[in-house]
Tab-separated table of N, CA and C in Angstrom:
chain	number	residue	atom	x	y	z
A	1	MET	N	0.611	-1.415	-0.189
A	1	MET	CA	0.081	-0.195	-0.025
A	1	MET	C	0.585	1.842	-0.259
A	2	LYS	N	1.784	1.478	0.740
A	2	LYS	CA	3.350	2.461	0.718
A	2	LYS	C	3.109	2.387	-0.234
A	3	SER	N	4.233	1.645	-0.752
A	3	SER	CA	4.795	1.496	-2.526
A	3	SER	C	3.508	2.408	-2.711
A	4	ILE	N	2.719	2.182	-3.447
A	4	ILE	CA	1.467	1.774	-4.337
A	4	ILE	C	1.556	4.042	-4.318
A	5	LYS	N	1.934	4.542	-3.128
A	5	LYS	CA	1.144	5.501	-2.874
A	5	LYS	C	2.746	5.939	-3.301
A	6	LYS	N	4.109	6.045	-3.058
A	6	LYS	CA	5.058	6.758	-3.171
A	6	LYS	C	4.948	6.381	-4.793
A	7	ILE	N	4.098	5.412	-5.237
A	7	ILE	CA	4.626	5.360	-6.693
A	7	ILE	C	3.893	6.637	-7.342
A	8	PHE	N	2.152	6.687	-6.884
A	8	PHE	CA	1.112	8.015	-7.451
A	8	PHE	C	2.619	9.671	-7.171
A	9	SER	N	2.996	9.628	-5.832
A	9	SER	CA	2.771	10.235	-5.777
A	9	SER	C	4.105	11.218	-6.356
A	10	ASP	N	5.438	10.128	-6.980
A	10	ASP	CA	6.410	10.418	-7.236
A	10	ASP	C	5.794	10.654	-8.815
A	11	LEU	N	4.729	9.867	-9.146
A	11	LEU	CA	4.147	10.644	-10.618
A	11	LEU	C	3.925	11.100	-11.027
A	12	ARG	N	3.020	11.601	-9.919
A	12	ARG	CA	2.545	13.604	-9.511
A	12	ARG	C	3.588	14.564	-9.537
A	13	ASN	N	4.626	14.207	-8.983
A	13	ASN	CA	6.079	15.137	-9.240
A	13	ASN	C	6.793	15.322	-10.938
A	14	MET	N	7.093	14.483	-11.216
A	14	MET	CA	7.474	14.042	-12.454
A	14	MET	C	6.456	15.150	-13.590
A	15	LYS	N	4.815	14.786	-13.331
A	15	LYS	CA	3.878	15.909	-14.630
A	15	LYS	C	4.270	17.485	-13.434
A	16	ALA	N	4.338	17.135	-13.093
A	16	ALA	CA	4.723	18.615	-12.072
A	16	ALA	C	6.037	19.563	-12.624
A	17	ARG	N	6.475	18.900	-12.712
A	17	ARG	CA	8.120	19.029	-13.122
A	17	ARG	C	7.646	19.707	-14.889
A	18	GLU	N	7.134	18.505	-15.181
A	18	GLU	CA	7.436	18.817	-17.239
A	18	GLU	C	5.888	19.703	-17.218
A	19	ASN	N	5.495	19.834	-16.554
A	19	ASN	CA	4.164	20.873	-16.775
A	19	ASN	C	5.651	22.229	-16.938
A	20	ARG	N	6.052	22.332	-15.364
A	20	ARG	CA	6.916	23.863	-15.393
A	20	ARG	C	7.874	23.640	-16.632
A	21	PHE	N	8.541	22.355	-17.201
A	21	PHE	CA	9.315	22.581	-18.633
A	21	PHE	C	8.723	23.372	-18.760
A	22	LEU	N	7.288	22.635	-19.519
A	22	LEU	CA	6.558	22.877	-20.843
A	22	LEU	C	6.047	25.137	-20.370
A	23	VAL	N	5.866	25.027	-20.037
A	23	VAL	CA	5.032	26.203	-18.762
A	23	VAL	C	6.808	27.747	-19.186
A	24	LYS	N	7.554	26.734	-19.130
A	24	LYS	CA	8.248	27.824	-19.241
A	24	LYS	C	9.017	28.089	-20.810
A	25	SER	N	9.286	26.615	-21.577
A	25	SER	CA	9.305	27.225	-23.005
A	25	SER	C	8.738	27.570	-23.901
A	26	ASP	N	7.059	27.401	-23.168
A	26	ASP	CA	5.739	28.534	-24.279
A	26	ASP	C	6.297	30.301	-23.862
A	27	SER	N	6.262	30.340	-22.439
A	27	SER	CA	6.567	32.394	-22.473
A	27	SER	C	8.218	32.090	-23.232
A	28	LYS	N	8.875	31.248	-23.192
A	28	LYS	CA	10.347	31.408	-23.831
A	28	LYS	C	9.246	32.027	-25.168
A	29	ASP	N	9.186	31.321	-26.348
A	29	ASP	CA	8.679	31.741	-27.514
A	29	ASP	C	7.597	32.546	-27.631
A	30	LYS	N	6.887	32.998	-26.430
A	30	LYS	CA	6.366	33.753	-26.543
A	30	LYS	C	6.654	35.170	-26.270
A	31	ASN	N	7.664	35.343	-25.383
A	31	ASN	CA	8.740	36.259	-25.647
A	31	ASN	C	9.916	36.230	-27.226
A	32	ASP	N	10.026	35.318	-27.626
A	32	ASP	CA	10.438	34.820	-28.946
A	32	ASP	C	10.239	35.639	-29.202
A	33	LYS	N	9.118	35.643	-30.598
A	33	LYS	CA	8.683	35.972	-30.888
A	33	LYS	C	7.504	37.616	-31.344
A	34	SER	N	7.791	37.640	-29.439
A	34	SER	CA	7.275	39.608	-29.337
A	34	SER	C	8.555	40.201	-29.268
A	35	ASN	N	10.708	39.725	-29.713
A	35	ASN	CA	11.033	40.052	-29.756
A	35	ASN	C	11.483	39.851	-31.218
A	36	GLU	N	10.858	38.942	-31.805
A	36	GLU	CA	11.397	39.018	-33.650
A	36	GLU	C	10.047	40.111	-33.979
A	37	LYS	N	9.177	40.247	-33.439
A	37	LYS	CA	8.116	41.257	-33.895
A	37	LYS	C	8.673	42.481	-34.040
A	38	LEU	N	9.476	43.192	-32.397
A	38	LEU	CA	9.871	44.482	-31.927
A	38	LEU	C	10.643	44.375	-33.347
A	39	LYS	N	12.010	43.884	-33.275
A	39	LYS	CA	13.041	43.552	-34.125
A	39	LYS	C	12.223	44.108	-35.889
A	40	LYS	N	11.411	43.732	-36.217
A	40	LYS	CA	10.822	43.572	-37.401
A	40	LYS	C	10.469	45.257	-37.444
A	41	GLY	N	9.686	45.632	-36.242
A	41	GLY	CA	9.430	47.148	-36.726
A	41	GLY	C	10.123	47.784	-36.215
A	42	LEU	N	11.573	48.005	-35.732
A	42	LEU	CA	12.395	49.010	-35.819
A	42	LEU	C	13.054	48.547	-37.105
A	43	GLU	N	13.228	48.233	-38.075
A	43	GLU	CA	13.565	47.937	-38.964
A	43	GLU	C	12.986	48.181	-39.958
A	44	ARG	N	11.419	48.442	-39.716
A	44	ARG	CA	10.826	49.153	-41.146
A	44	ARG	C	11.194	50.777	-40.568
A	45	GLY	N	10.810	50.666	-39.268
A	45	GLY	CA	10.836	52.397	-38.404
A	45	GLY	C	12.401	53.235	-38.948
C-alpha cells in the first residue's frame, strides 16, 4: 500500500516538473516571437 502511494506521488511530481518545464518553454517562445516583432518594427521604422 505504501509503495503504491509513493509511486503515485512520484508520478505526480514528475508531471508537475514536466508542466513547469512546458510552461517555461511556452513563455520563452512567446517572448522570442514578441522580440522578433519588435525587431521587424524597428527595421521598418
